[in-house]
Structure formats: C-alpha cells, structure tokens
Amino acid sequence: MQRFKSPYLFGIFLALFCTLPVSAHVGSPDVYAQGDAGPYKLFVVIRPPLVIPGVAEIEVRSSTPGVDKITITPMLLTGEASKHPPVPDTMTRPSGDAQFFTGHLWIMATGSWQVRFSADGSQGPGVLSIPVPATSIATRKMKHGMGLMLAALGVILVLGMVGIVGAAARDAQLKPGEKAPPQNRRRAYVAMTVTLAILVLGVILGGKWWNAEAADYASNIYKPLQMTATLQPNDVLDLKMTDPGWLSARKLDDFVPDHNHLMHLYAIRWPAMDVVYHLHPDQAETGDFRLTLPSMPAGDYHLYADVVHANGFPETLVTSIKVPFIQGRALAGDDAEGTATSLKWNGSGTELSPSYKLPDGYTMTWKRPVTFTAKAPEDFTFTLLDAQNQPPKDMQLYMGMVGHAAFVKTDGTVFAHIHPSGSVSMAALMMAQSQNGSSANNSGDMKDMPGMDMSGSSESIPNTVSFPYGFPTPGNYRIFVQMKHGSTVETATFDAQVQ
Ligand SMILES: [Cu+2]
C-alpha cells in the first residue's frame, strides 16, 4: 500500500481501492447463462460489482420475440431472505433492438445471491432465476506512476497550503504596495511552521486511519479454500482442504452434489496443456477428498476442483502436483481423459483447427467466430460427428448434460467449467429454479435446464451443444469440450485468441 502526502488524496485513493469479484471459476467473475423464463428463451449476462456493496450490471437478450417487459430482483439464494423479495426493477431497452434489455441492481452483501428475471409479453409471463456468487476477491494494486503522481500532487497541496498561510500572516493587513515589517515576517514563519506541523500530523493520522480501514476491508476479501495435493501409496491422490479464514460461516462439511458429484476435478498437464482429466474424487472425511488415479503420463498437473456449499456458493480450489508415470486403473464411471497436441503459441506456432479429430475417428467441430473480444457474450457451439461424418446414433448425456466445457487461459489465470446453461453452478441453478414454483417450466428438475435431461433416453439427445460464455480477459485460451456417445466420453481441444 502506498501512503500519500495529503489527507485530501485519501478520498481519491479510496475510490481507486477497488476489488475484483469472484465466482465459482478462477479469474472469470461474470455470469453467463441461458434459460427459459416461461415461453421466452433468455441469454443473460450478469457482471457482479467491483465492490460489495455495489452495482451489478445486467444484460438480457431474448431469442423469443414478443417480450414487452422484464423485471429484475436480487435475492439471497437460500434462507429466510430468499422468501421475501424486494420490489423488482424494470429493465430498459437501450437501443432500437426490441429483444435486448439492460439494467442494474445493488448487491448489498457478500454471499450467494440470485437474480430473478420476470418476463411478460405476448405469450404470457415467465420467470427465470440465475444464481450470482457475490464477493470481493482482492485489492487492486495502484499503478506505480499513478501513486507517484498523486504523491507529488499531495506535496504541492501541502506546500501550497503552507505558502498561503504564510502569505496571509505576513501581508494580509498591509496596504497595497506597503512592505512587510520584520515582525510580520517572524509571524509568517511561525504560522508556516505550525501549519506544516498540523498538516504533517494530519497526513500521519490519515495514513493510520487508512491502514485501519484497509485492514478491515481486507478481512472481508474472498479467500478461497486452500487445497494441497499429495500422492499416496497405490496411486491415491489425496486432496486436503484448509480454510485460510474468511467469513466465519464458511464450512468444509457442507458440500452438495453438483451434477452427480461432490467434486469435479480437472487435472491439466502444464504448461503444454496436452493432457486433461475430468475426475471425481470422493469425500473420505471432512475436508479430505481422495481418488485412485487412472493411468497417467508423467508431468506437472494443475488441479482445479469445483465444489458447491449448501447455500449454493461455489468455489474452485486450485493446486498443482508432480505425477510420475502411473500405470494405474482404467478410467471408470464419469471419469474421462483427453489428449491434444502441445500448446504452441509464440507467433510461429499454429493454433488447433476448429475441427478436432478424436482418437476413435470421430470429429468435433466448433462453429468458431472469426474474432473474439474480451467480456463479449458468445455462444460456443460444438458438433460431434462419427467416422462417416454423420451424427452419432448413440448420443448420451454426460453427467446429465449434452456437454461440458472447460475454458483455460494459457497463463493459468483463468479456469471456468461451463455447461449448456452457462457459467453458473448447476447445484445453485437448481436451488434458484426450484423457488419459482409458479412458473410452468421451473419444477427444479435438471431436465428443465437447457441441455440437461436426466431421463437417460438417447433418442432426443442432440449431437450439437452450445455454451454461453465470454472470455474475461484478452490472451490465449484452450477449451476442452466433452460429449458422450455410447460409453465413450469424447474430449476435444480447441484454441482461441482473444483481442
Ligand atoms: Cu461439468
């Protein structure tokens, strides 16, 4: 933290003392979701505020025509407060586009929130609720140049004040043109010394006050659960969680299953990003998850573990582990693996083609847009074809959904596990939807979610999946997309460069 030479600047500093919000994902705080508000299919973007309390920016696009009005209401996801929604706000249409709505909402406290969208129009009313984890993750460091500039301005302010007081004490009672007598000069020096002392004292006290405020604020900043990974005998991966201290209400024993599992673990070989595993460790005891590793090539792996607390608050725990070559068990259950060519981005390298050849002759194709812009909402659409370039006849749901995707930035700063319904945790989405009892489609079953069907029948399962998401920052990303046919989980790999 930097100190400033004038208390006047603390206000400016305070305004710059921003925080980054967090979501289940790493480095990807904005919520992208699609779902049905009754008869209307909505694509929703919620950008949580930089500070809590703060304003969340919300955008909605309806792909169903006829929506006249959408209102938005922020509510806690669980507990008594979730039953007493405040007065809704009406979204506006900022452009001539009748299908596009924007609005903003105050999020008043850290926690597991939801935004309830109530749409009305030519096809009647409908409700969609989207969970939003709201918290502050870190203080943003001030740029060095900015700090220097503000410090210099502070010095000018202090010296200017001293000069003004000195001039006033020396010259204020003189007639125009009259020369200041020696006693006036003495008085001016005394006044300037006293003023300087008072201002310096003010700066020191201001600094102390500032540090106290910053420490108070820092205690509220989100600190994800910590995780350490060790390799035990018999290829058992042991993941131990510890709470670094954040909100006292957080627990290690209140996880709820999210699409069938308490934990979804992505293991990605780093830095080549050429091997990926989607695994599901079991809870051995509180704060301790274990898994017998499948056969794995040796290397350094980044581990990203998704869990969801009972109040719907999702967390992604991050660690890494060095793994020797493991001649282990075969993959089983929902576990899956994928391999790709090593990452080659350095100007000369080529990114992977949007048509990805899978080891069994199948192909996954991405309808890739020409360019990507950071924070722009996008539909990522992938199609699986068999060796004859036909839609596979044995399409299956993979953990209840048509597809799963992981968006990973090559510098390791972003990890987001996305589903056809978007970036929200499925467990939290079900909690939110189950409260909209009045709406026809919202029984809370997973089969009501886009791309989610628990019935297990293969007739209706499409070979195309689409994920609503937006890259949070410019840079290079690798995307791992999984779809299932027969008993095979296909993992395809794609690259994207974001402007
Ligand atoms: Cu998933």
Short mmCIF file of C-alpha atoms and ligand atoms in Angstrom, two decimals:
data_model
loop_
_atom_site.label_atom_id
_atom_site.label_comp_id
_atom_site.label_asym_id
_atom_site.label_seq_id
_atom_site.Cartn_x
_atom_site.Cartn_y
_atom_site.Cartn_z
CA MET A 1 0.00 0.00 0.00
CA GLN A 2 1.17 3.48 -0.74
CA ARG A 3 0.97 6.48 1.55
CA PHE A 4 0.04 9.91 0.41
CA LYS A 5 1.27 13.26 1.48
CA SER A 6 -2.13 14.78 1.88
CA PRO A 7 -5.35 13.66 3.51
CA TYR A 8 -7.26 15.20 0.60
CA LEU A 9 -5.98 12.41 -1.58
CA PHE A 10 -7.23 9.61 0.59
CA GLY A 11 -10.62 10.05 -0.98
CA ILE A 12 -9.18 9.63 -4.44
CA PHE A 13 -7.23 6.63 -3.26
CA LEU A 14 -10.34 5.18 -1.68
CA ALA A 15 -12.15 5.43 -4.99
CA LEU A 16 -9.29 3.59 -6.68
CA PHE A 17 -9.13 0.95 -4.00
CA CYS A 18 -11.21 -1.43 -5.98
CA THR A 19 -11.64 -5.14 -5.69
CA LEU A 20 -12.19 -7.93 -8.13
CA PRO A 21 -15.31 -10.02 -7.73
CA VAL A 22 -15.20 -13.77 -7.76
CA SER A 23 -17.34 -16.60 -8.94
CA ALA A 24 -17.01 -20.32 -8.92
CA HIS A 25 -14.39 -20.01 -11.54
CA VAL A 26 -10.88 -18.69 -11.41
CA GLY A 27 -10.45 -15.23 -12.91
CA SER A 28 -13.83 -15.29 -14.62
CA PRO A 29 -16.32 -13.40 -12.44
CA ASP A 30 -19.05 -12.56 -14.95
CA VAL A 31 -22.08 -14.82 -15.07
CA TYR A 32 -23.25 -16.04 -18.50
CA ALA A 33 -26.40 -18.10 -18.59
CA GLN A 34 -29.23 -19.16 -20.82
CA GLY A 35 -32.57 -20.49 -19.75
CA ASP A 36 -36.31 -20.26 -20.19
CA ALA A 37 -38.45 -17.66 -18.48
CA GLY A 38 -41.70 -19.45 -19.24
CA PRO A 39 -42.13 -19.28 -23.02
CA TYR A 40 -39.14 -16.97 -23.55
CA LYS A 41 -35.59 -18.16 -24.08
CA LEU A 42 -33.24 -15.68 -22.45
CA PHE A 43 -29.47 -15.21 -22.71
CA VAL A 44 -28.35 -13.46 -19.53
CA VAL A 45 -25.11 -11.69 -18.62
CA ILE A 46 -24.60 -10.55 -15.02
CA ARG A 47 -21.44 -8.60 -14.26
CA PRO A 48 -21.06 -8.54 -10.47
CA PRO A 49 -19.88 -5.27 -8.89
CA LEU A 50 -16.25 -4.39 -8.30
CA VAL A 51 -17.02 -3.80 -4.63
CA ILE A 52 -19.68 -5.18 -2.30
CA PRO A 53 -21.97 -3.35 -1.72
CA GLY A 54 -22.01 -2.38 -5.35
CA VAL A 55 -23.96 -2.39 -8.58
CA ALA A 56 -24.29 -5.48 -10.77
CA GLU A 57 -24.70 -4.73 -14.49
CA ILE A 58 -27.21 -6.96 -16.23
CA GLU A 59 -27.92 -7.66 -19.90
CA VAL A 60 -30.63 -9.89 -21.32
CA ARG A 61 -31.27 -10.93 -24.88
CA SER A 62 -34.47 -12.80 -25.65
CA SER A 63 -34.27 -15.11 -28.62
CA THR A 64 -38.05 -15.48 -28.43
CA PRO A 65 -39.88 -12.46 -29.84
CA GLY A 66 -42.76 -10.75 -28.06
CA VAL A 67 -41.21 -9.84 -24.71
CA ASP A 68 -42.66 -6.48 -23.60
CA LYS A 69 -41.16 -6.16 -20.17
CA ILE A 70 -38.53 -7.78 -17.94
CA THR A 71 -38.14 -7.01 -14.24
CA ILE A 72 -35.15 -8.00 -12.13
CA THR A 73 -34.98 -8.72 -8.40
CA PRO A 74 -31.86 -9.51 -6.33
CA MET A 75 -32.34 -12.04 -3.54
CA LEU A 76 -30.23 -14.33 -1.43
CA LEU A 77 -30.28 -17.84 -2.86
CA THR A 78 -31.21 -19.63 0.36
CA GLY A 79 -32.61 -18.85 3.79
CA GLU A 80 -35.45 -16.68 5.01
CA ALA A 81 -34.37 -13.66 2.96
CA SER A 82 -34.91 -15.62 -0.24
CA LYS A 83 -38.65 -15.77 0.51
CA HIS A 84 -39.11 -12.01 0.77
CA PRO A 85 -38.02 -10.44 -2.49
CA PRO A 86 -37.69 -6.65 -2.64
CA VAL A 87 -39.59 -4.56 -5.17
CA PRO A 88 -38.40 -5.51 -8.67
CA ASP A 89 -36.64 -3.08 -11.01
CA THR A 90 -37.75 -2.78 -14.63
CA MET A 91 -35.09 -3.34 -17.28
CA THR A 92 -34.79 -0.84 -20.11
CA ARG A 93 -34.27 -1.22 -23.84
CA PRO A 94 -31.18 0.90 -24.52
CA SER A 95 -31.35 0.53 -28.30
CA GLY A 96 -33.89 0.08 -31.04
CA ASP A 97 -33.39 -3.66 -30.54
CA ALA A 98 -36.67 -4.84 -29.01
CA GLN A 99 -35.11 -8.12 -27.85
CA PHE A 100 -32.27 -6.57 -25.84
CA PHE A 101 -32.66 -5.32 -22.26
CA THR A 102 -30.26 -3.83 -19.73
CA GLY A 103 -30.49 -3.00 -16.05
CA HIS A 104 -28.53 -2.81 -12.85
CA LEU A 105 -29.06 -3.94 -9.28
CA TRP A 106 -27.45 -3.18 -5.95
CA ILE A 107 -25.86 -6.22 -4.33
CA MET A 108 -25.70 -5.23 -0.67
CA ALA A 109 -23.73 -8.03 0.97
CA THR A 110 -21.23 -10.77 0.27
CA GLY A 111 -22.91 -14.11 -0.31
CA SER A 112 -24.76 -16.50 -2.53
CA TRP A 113 -27.29 -14.39 -4.45
CA GLN A 114 -29.73 -14.89 -7.27
CA VAL A 115 -31.30 -12.54 -9.75
CA ARG A 116 -34.93 -13.30 -10.60
CA PHE A 117 -35.97 -12.31 -14.12
CA SER A 118 -39.73 -11.95 -14.64
CA ALA A 119 -40.63 -11.60 -18.30
CA ASP A 120 -44.01 -10.68 -19.67
CA GLY A 121 -45.25 -10.32 -23.22
CA SER A 122 -47.44 -11.65 -25.97
CA GLN A 123 -47.02 -15.25 -24.80
CA GLY A 124 -47.79 -14.56 -21.14
CA PRO A 125 -45.47 -14.36 -18.12
CA GLY A 126 -42.44 -16.43 -17.16
CA VAL A 127 -39.72 -16.47 -14.53
CA LEU A 128 -36.02 -17.39 -14.65
CA SER A 129 -33.66 -17.25 -11.66
CA ILE A 130 -29.89 -17.12 -12.09
CA PRO A 131 -27.50 -17.55 -9.15
CA VAL A 132 -24.73 -14.99 -8.62
CA PRO A 133 -21.97 -15.54 -6.08
CA ALA A 134 -21.04 -12.04 -4.91
CA THR A 135 -17.87 -11.25 -3.05
CA SER A 136 -14.65 -9.33 -3.34
CA ILE A 137 -11.55 -11.30 -4.09
CA ALA A 138 -8.57 -8.96 -3.86
CA THR A 139 -7.47 -5.40 -3.57
CA ARG A 140 -6.30 -3.95 -6.79
CA LYS A 141 -2.78 -2.59 -6.67
CA MET A 142 -2.38 1.03 -7.66
CA LYS A 143 -0.17 1.66 -10.67
CA HIS A 144 3.25 2.97 -9.72
CA GLY A 145 3.02 6.05 -11.95
CA MET A 146 -0.38 6.95 -10.54
CA GLY A 147 0.99 6.66 -6.99
CA LEU A 148 3.93 8.93 -7.80
CA MET A 149 1.68 11.48 -9.45
CA LEU A 150 -0.75 11.57 -6.53
CA ALA A 151 2.13 11.80 -4.05
CA ALA A 152 3.59 14.76 -5.99
CA LEU A 153 0.19 16.46 -6.07
CA GLY A 154 -0.08 15.87 -2.33
CA VAL A 155 3.25 17.58 -1.72
CA ILE A 156 2.15 20.55 -3.85
CA LEU A 157 -1.09 20.79 -1.85
CA VAL A 158 0.75 20.75 1.48
CA LEU A 159 3.38 23.29 0.38
CA GLY A 160 0.71 25.45 -1.24
CA MET A 161 -1.29 25.47 1.99
CA VAL A 162 1.82 26.42 3.97
CA GLY A 163 2.58 29.21 1.48
CA ILE A 164 -0.95 30.60 1.61
CA VAL A 165 -0.97 30.66 5.42
CA GLY A 166 2.47 32.31 5.42
CA ALA A 167 1.39 34.97 2.94
CA ALA A 168 -1.79 35.64 4.88
CA ALA A 169 0.10 36.07 8.17
CA ARG A 170 2.70 38.34 6.55
CA ASP A 171 0.78 40.51 4.10
CA ALA A 172 -2.97 40.35 4.90
CA GLN A 173 -3.16 43.60 6.87
CA LEU A 174 -0.79 45.64 4.71
CA LYS A 175 -1.96 48.42 2.43
CA PRO A 176 -1.27 47.93 -1.28
CA GLY A 177 2.42 48.48 -2.06
CA GLU A 178 3.42 48.55 1.61
CA LYS A 179 6.49 46.48 2.62
CA ALA A 180 6.06 43.84 5.32
CA PRO A 181 7.76 44.85 8.60
CA PRO A 182 10.13 42.32 10.30
CA GLN A 183 7.56 41.31 12.98
CA ASN A 184 5.17 40.29 10.17
CA ARG A 185 7.85 38.11 8.66
CA ARG A 186 8.51 36.47 12.02
CA ARG A 187 4.77 35.92 12.46
CA ALA A 188 4.65 34.36 8.98
CA TYR A 189 7.47 31.90 9.80
CA VAL A 190 5.72 30.83 13.00
CA ALA A 191 2.39 30.42 11.17
CA MET A 192 4.04 28.40 8.40
CA THR A 193 5.84 26.14 10.87
CA VAL A 194 2.63 25.50 12.81
CA THR A 195 0.66 24.85 9.61
CA LEU A 196 3.28 22.43 8.32
CA ALA A 197 3.26 20.59 11.65
CA ILE A 198 -0.53 20.32 11.61
CA LEU A 199 -0.58 19.08 8.02
CA VAL A 200 2.18 16.53 8.61
CA LEU A 201 0.29 15.30 11.67
CA GLY A 202 -2.85 15.11 9.53
CA VAL A 203 -1.06 13.04 6.93
CA ILE A 204 0.32 10.68 9.57
CA LEU A 205 -3.08 10.24 11.25
CA GLY A 206 -4.71 9.89 7.84
CA GLY A 207 -2.26 7.15 6.99
CA LYS A 208 -3.07 5.33 10.21
CA TRP A 209 -6.81 5.68 9.55
CA TRP A 210 -6.31 4.44 6.03
CA ASN A 211 -4.35 1.38 7.17
CA ALA A 212 -7.05 0.53 9.70
CA GLU A 213 -9.75 0.81 7.01
CA ALA A 214 -7.72 -1.27 4.58
CA ALA A 215 -7.12 -3.99 7.18
CA ASP A 216 -10.82 -4.04 7.99
CA TYR A 217 -11.67 -4.32 4.32
CA ALA A 218 -9.04 -6.98 3.73
CA SER A 219 -10.68 -9.28 6.25
CA ASN A 220 -13.77 -9.36 4.00
CA ILE A 221 -11.89 -10.16 0.84
CA TYR A 222 -12.64 -13.57 -0.52
CA LYS A 223 -10.01 -16.16 0.29
CA PRO A 224 -10.74 -19.42 -1.49
CA LEU A 225 -10.39 -22.66 0.38
CA GLN A 226 -6.82 -23.87 0.16
CA MET A 227 -6.05 -27.30 -1.18
CA THR A 228 -2.88 -29.39 -1.05
CA ALA A 229 -2.41 -32.47 -3.19
CA THR A 230 -0.22 -35.45 -2.31
CA LEU A 231 0.30 -38.78 -3.96
CA GLN A 232 -0.24 -41.65 -1.51
CA PRO A 233 0.71 -45.32 -1.99
CA ASN A 234 -1.27 -47.23 -4.63
CA ASP A 235 -1.64 -44.11 -6.80
CA VAL A 236 -4.13 -42.50 -4.43
CA LEU A 237 -4.42 -38.75 -4.94
CA ASP A 238 -5.15 -37.10 -1.62
CA LEU A 239 -6.64 -33.59 -1.61
CA LYS A 240 -6.69 -31.85 1.75
CA MET A 241 -8.63 -28.62 2.19
CA THR A 242 -7.96 -25.92 4.72
CA ASP A 243 -9.83 -22.71 5.41
CA PRO A 244 -7.46 -19.73 5.39
CA GLY A 245 -10.08 -17.76 7.35
CA TRP A 246 -12.70 -15.71 5.61
CA LEU A 247 -16.35 -15.47 6.57
CA SER A 248 -16.88 -17.43 9.76
CA ALA A 249 -19.96 -19.05 8.25
CA ARG A 250 -17.95 -20.99 5.68
CA LYS A 251 -17.69 -24.68 6.37
CA LEU A 252 -15.77 -27.63 4.98
CA ASP A 253 -18.52 -30.16 5.63
CA ASP A 254 -21.49 -28.67 3.78
CA PHE A 255 -20.80 -29.53 0.15
CA VAL A 256 -23.74 -30.53 -2.02
CA PRO A 257 -23.56 -32.68 -5.14
CA ASP A 258 -23.34 -30.78 -8.43
CA HIS A 259 -24.32 -32.86 -11.43
CA ASN A 260 -23.94 -36.13 -9.52
CA HIS A 261 -20.64 -35.43 -7.74
CA LEU A 262 -19.42 -33.54 -4.66
CA MET A 263 -16.26 -32.58 -6.52
CA HIS A 264 -15.35 -32.14 -10.17
CA LEU A 265 -11.61 -32.16 -10.63
CA TYR A 266 -9.85 -31.09 -13.81
CA ALA A 267 -6.20 -32.15 -13.98
CA ILE A 268 -4.35 -30.43 -16.83
CA ARG A 269 -0.73 -31.19 -17.72
CA TRP A 270 1.17 -27.92 -17.57
CA PRO A 271 2.38 -25.91 -19.39
CA ALA A 272 1.78 -27.90 -22.60
CA MET A 273 -1.94 -28.36 -21.77
CA ASP A 274 -1.75 -31.53 -23.84
CA VAL A 275 -3.35 -33.94 -21.37
CA VAL A 276 -6.58 -33.31 -19.48
CA TYR A 277 -8.55 -35.40 -16.99
CA HIS A 278 -12.06 -34.76 -15.70
CA LEU A 279 -12.22 -36.78 -12.47
CA HIS A 280 -14.49 -37.09 -9.45
CA PRO A 281 -12.73 -37.63 -6.11
CA ASP A 282 -14.80 -38.92 -3.20
CA GLN A 283 -15.02 -37.32 0.20
CA ALA A 284 -13.05 -39.55 2.60
CA GLU A 285 -13.65 -37.28 5.57
CA THR A 286 -14.38 -33.63 6.23
CA GLY A 287 -12.04 -31.54 4.10
CA ASP A 288 -10.32 -34.58 2.61
CA PHE A 289 -11.07 -35.93 -0.86
CA ARG A 290 -9.43 -38.99 -2.40
CA LEU A 291 -9.22 -40.67 -5.73
CA THR A 292 -7.25 -43.58 -7.13
CA LEU A 293 -5.61 -42.12 -10.21
CA PRO A 294 -6.05 -43.75 -13.59
CA SER A 295 -3.07 -44.39 -15.86
CA MET A 296 -1.41 -41.04 -16.46
CA PRO A 297 1.64 -39.77 -18.29
CA ALA A 298 4.24 -38.15 -16.05
CA GLY A 299 4.29 -34.39 -15.61
CA ASP A 300 3.25 -31.35 -13.67
CA TYR A 301 -0.51 -31.11 -13.44
CA HIS A 302 -2.60 -28.12 -12.50
CA LEU A 303 -5.60 -29.24 -10.46
CA TYR A 304 -8.90 -27.31 -10.45
CA ALA A 305 -11.53 -28.66 -8.06
CA ASP A 306 -15.12 -27.38 -8.21
CA VAL A 307 -17.27 -27.72 -5.10
CA VAL A 308 -20.58 -26.11 -4.05
CA HIS A 309 -21.57 -25.18 -0.50
CA ALA A 310 -25.04 -25.84 0.91
CA ASN A 311 -26.07 -22.22 0.34
CA GLY A 312 -25.24 -22.57 -3.36
CA PHE A 313 -21.91 -20.72 -3.09
CA PRO A 314 -19.47 -22.38 -5.49
CA GLU A 315 -15.71 -22.44 -5.10
CA THR A 316 -12.86 -23.57 -7.31
CA LEU A 317 -9.84 -24.83 -5.38
CA VAL A 318 -6.52 -24.71 -7.17
CA THR A 319 -3.27 -26.55 -6.63
CA SER A 320 -0.70 -28.49 -8.61
CA ILE A 321 1.11 -31.80 -8.31
CA LYS A 322 4.02 -33.57 -9.94
CA VAL A 323 2.97 -37.02 -11.06
CA PRO A 324 5.33 -39.82 -12.18
CA PHE A 325 4.20 -42.12 -14.97
CA ILE A 326 1.28 -44.05 -13.49
CA GLN A 327 0.30 -47.47 -14.71
CA GLY A 328 -2.99 -47.38 -12.89
CA ARG A 329 -6.58 -48.39 -13.28
CA ALA A 330 -8.62 -47.83 -16.40
CA LEU A 331 -10.98 -44.87 -16.44
CA ALA A 332 -14.33 -45.69 -14.91
CA GLY A 333 -17.69 -44.09 -14.22
CA ASP A 334 -17.87 -40.44 -15.20
CA ASP A 335 -14.11 -40.03 -15.35
CA ALA A 336 -12.73 -39.01 -18.71
CA GLU A 337 -9.45 -38.09 -20.35
CA GLY A 338 -8.34 -36.19 -23.40
CA THR A 339 -5.09 -35.59 -25.20
CA ALA A 340 -4.10 -32.89 -27.63
CA THR A 341 -1.00 -31.51 -29.26
CA SER A 342 1.15 -29.31 -27.05
CA LEU A 343 0.33 -25.70 -26.88
CA LYS A 344 2.29 -23.73 -29.47
CA TRP A 345 1.62 -20.05 -29.32
CA ASN A 346 4.67 -17.98 -29.98
CA GLY A 347 3.93 -16.23 -33.19
CA SER A 348 5.15 -19.08 -35.37
CA GLY A 349 3.01 -21.71 -33.71
CA THR A 350 -0.39 -22.61 -35.05
CA GLU A 351 -3.48 -22.96 -33.01
CA LEU A 352 -5.58 -26.08 -33.21
CA SER A 353 -8.05 -26.33 -36.03
CA PRO A 354 -11.73 -25.80 -35.22
CA SER A 355 -12.28 -29.34 -36.47
CA TYR A 356 -10.82 -31.72 -33.94
CA LYS A 357 -10.03 -35.33 -34.87
CA LEU A 358 -10.75 -37.65 -31.95
CA PRO A 359 -8.76 -40.87 -31.36
CA ASP A 360 -11.65 -43.14 -32.40
CA GLY A 361 -12.15 -41.43 -35.77
CA TYR A 362 -14.97 -39.16 -34.59
CA THR A 363 -14.72 -35.41 -35.14
CA MET A 364 -15.83 -32.50 -33.03
CA THR A 365 -16.31 -29.25 -34.88
CA TRP A 366 -16.53 -25.76 -33.49
CA LYS A 367 -18.52 -23.07 -35.25
CA ARG A 368 -15.76 -20.63 -34.42
CA PRO A 369 -16.32 -16.90 -34.86
CA VAL A 370 -13.57 -15.02 -36.70
CA THR A 371 -12.55 -12.87 -33.75
CA PHE A 372 -13.13 -12.78 -30.01
CA THR A 373 -13.39 -9.76 -27.78
CA ALA A 374 -12.90 -9.94 -24.03
CA LYS A 375 -16.12 -9.83 -21.99
CA ALA A 376 -18.32 -10.20 -25.07
CA PRO A 377 -21.07 -12.82 -24.62
CA GLU A 378 -20.78 -15.62 -27.13
CA ASP A 379 -22.46 -18.92 -27.93
CA PHE A 380 -19.79 -21.60 -28.20
CA THR A 381 -21.35 -24.26 -30.39
CA PHE A 382 -19.81 -27.70 -30.98
CA THR A 383 -20.99 -30.64 -33.06
CA LEU A 384 -19.93 -34.27 -32.76
CA LEU A 385 -19.81 -36.42 -35.91
CA ASP A 386 -18.91 -40.09 -36.29
CA ALA A 387 -16.20 -41.58 -38.51
CA GLN A 388 -18.54 -41.32 -41.51
CA ASN A 389 -19.21 -37.64 -40.76
CA GLN A 390 -22.74 -38.49 -39.67
CA PRO A 391 -24.46 -37.58 -36.41
CA PRO A 392 -23.74 -40.45 -33.99
CA LYS A 393 -26.79 -42.62 -33.38
CA ASP A 394 -25.83 -43.42 -29.79
CA MET A 395 -25.52 -39.93 -28.29
CA GLN A 396 -25.60 -39.99 -24.48
CA LEU A 397 -25.78 -37.40 -21.77
CA TYR A 398 -22.53 -36.94 -19.88
CA MET A 399 -23.40 -36.40 -16.21
CA GLY A 400 -26.88 -35.28 -17.14
CA MET A 401 -25.85 -32.80 -19.81
CA VAL A 402 -25.22 -32.75 -23.53
CA GLY A 403 -21.76 -31.34 -22.95
CA HIS A 404 -19.23 -29.94 -20.51
CA ALA A 405 -16.54 -27.41 -21.32
CA ALA A 406 -13.51 -26.02 -19.53
CA PHE A 407 -12.09 -22.66 -20.66
CA VAL A 408 -8.48 -22.33 -19.52
CA LYS A 409 -6.17 -19.39 -20.17
CA THR A 410 -2.68 -20.48 -21.14
CA ASP A 411 -1.07 -18.30 -18.46
CA GLY A 412 -3.09 -20.10 -15.80
CA THR A 413 -5.08 -17.05 -14.66
CA VAL A 414 -8.47 -18.24 -15.90
CA PHE A 415 -10.31 -21.50 -15.39
CA ALA A 416 -14.04 -21.81 -15.99
CA HIS A 417 -16.12 -25.01 -16.08
CA ILE A 418 -19.14 -24.26 -18.28
CA HIS A 419 -22.37 -26.08 -19.12
CA PRO A 420 -25.12 -25.56 -21.69
CA SER A 421 -26.96 -23.46 -19.11
CA GLY A 422 -23.88 -21.27 -18.69
CA SER A 423 -21.23 -20.47 -16.15
CA VAL A 424 -23.41 -20.93 -13.08
CA SER A 425 -23.07 -23.94 -10.82
CA MET A 426 -25.77 -26.50 -11.67
CA ALA A 427 -26.49 -27.14 -7.98
CA ALA A 428 -27.05 -23.41 -7.37
CA LEU A 429 -29.16 -23.10 -10.52
CA MET A 430 -31.42 -25.88 -9.30
CA MET A 431 -31.82 -24.16 -5.92
CA ALA A 432 -32.77 -20.94 -7.68
CA GLN A 433 -35.17 -22.54 -10.15
CA SER A 434 -36.93 -24.64 -7.52
CA GLN A 435 -38.17 -21.43 -5.89
CA ASN A 436 -40.07 -20.32 -8.99
CA GLY A 437 -42.91 -22.72 -8.33
CA SER A 438 -45.46 -20.62 -10.18
CA SER A 439 -43.71 -20.88 -13.50
CA ALA A 440 -44.69 -23.72 -15.75
CA ASN A 441 -41.26 -24.97 -16.66
CA ASN A 442 -39.45 -24.47 -13.42
CA SER A 443 -40.01 -27.56 -11.38
CA GLY A 444 -36.34 -27.56 -10.42
CA ASP A 445 -35.61 -30.76 -12.26
CA MET A 446 -32.44 -30.86 -14.23
CA LYS A 447 -34.40 -31.88 -17.28
CA ASP A 448 -35.83 -28.38 -17.38
CA MET A 449 -32.41 -26.85 -17.80
CA PRO A 450 -31.07 -26.28 -21.26
CA GLY A 451 -29.10 -29.26 -22.42
CA MET A 452 -29.91 -31.15 -19.28
CA ASP A 453 -32.03 -34.25 -19.22
CA MET A 454 -31.95 -36.87 -16.52
CA SER A 455 -34.25 -39.32 -18.24
CA GLY A 456 -31.34 -41.05 -19.94
CA SER A 457 -33.15 -41.79 -23.18
CA SER A 458 -30.84 -41.39 -26.14
CA GLU A 459 -33.39 -40.68 -28.87
CA SER A 460 -33.69 -36.98 -28.21
CA ILE A 461 -30.10 -36.22 -27.32
CA PRO A 462 -28.62 -33.84 -29.86
CA ASN A 463 -25.10 -34.07 -31.27
CA THR A 464 -24.71 -30.30 -31.00
CA VAL A 465 -24.10 -28.43 -27.79
CA SER A 466 -23.83 -24.74 -27.13
CA PHE A 467 -22.25 -22.99 -24.15
CA PRO A 468 -22.95 -19.36 -23.25
CA TYR A 469 -19.74 -17.74 -22.10
CA GLY A 470 -17.45 -14.75 -22.58
CA PHE A 471 -13.67 -14.69 -22.23
CA PRO A 472 -12.85 -12.44 -19.25
CA THR A 473 -9.52 -11.02 -20.48
CA PRO A 474 -7.51 -10.81 -23.71
CA GLY A 475 -4.99 -13.58 -24.31
CA ASN A 476 -4.75 -17.20 -25.41
CA TYR A 477 -7.16 -19.85 -24.23
CA ARG A 478 -7.52 -23.58 -24.59
CA ILE A 479 -11.03 -25.05 -24.49
CA PHE A 480 -11.70 -28.68 -23.57
CA VAL A 481 -15.12 -29.86 -24.71
CA GLN A 482 -16.69 -33.15 -23.67
CA MET A 483 -19.61 -35.02 -25.22
CA LYS A 484 -20.62 -38.64 -24.85
CA HIS A 485 -21.78 -41.33 -27.23
CA GLY A 486 -22.22 -44.99 -26.30
CA SER A 487 -19.87 -45.47 -23.38
CA THR A 488 -17.23 -43.12 -24.79
CA VAL A 489 -16.67 -39.65 -23.43
CA GLU A 490 -15.05 -37.64 -26.19
CA THR A 491 -12.71 -34.83 -25.12
CA ALA A 492 -11.86 -32.39 -27.90
CA THR A 493 -9.46 -29.49 -27.62
CA PHE A 494 -9.72 -26.06 -29.26
CA ASP A 495 -7.68 -22.89 -29.09
CA ALA A 496 -8.83 -19.29 -29.13
CA GLN A 497 -7.02 -15.99 -29.25
CA VAL A 498 -8.89 -13.13 -27.60
CA GLN A 499 -8.30 -9.50 -28.57
CU CU B 1 -19.44 -30.26 -15.92
#
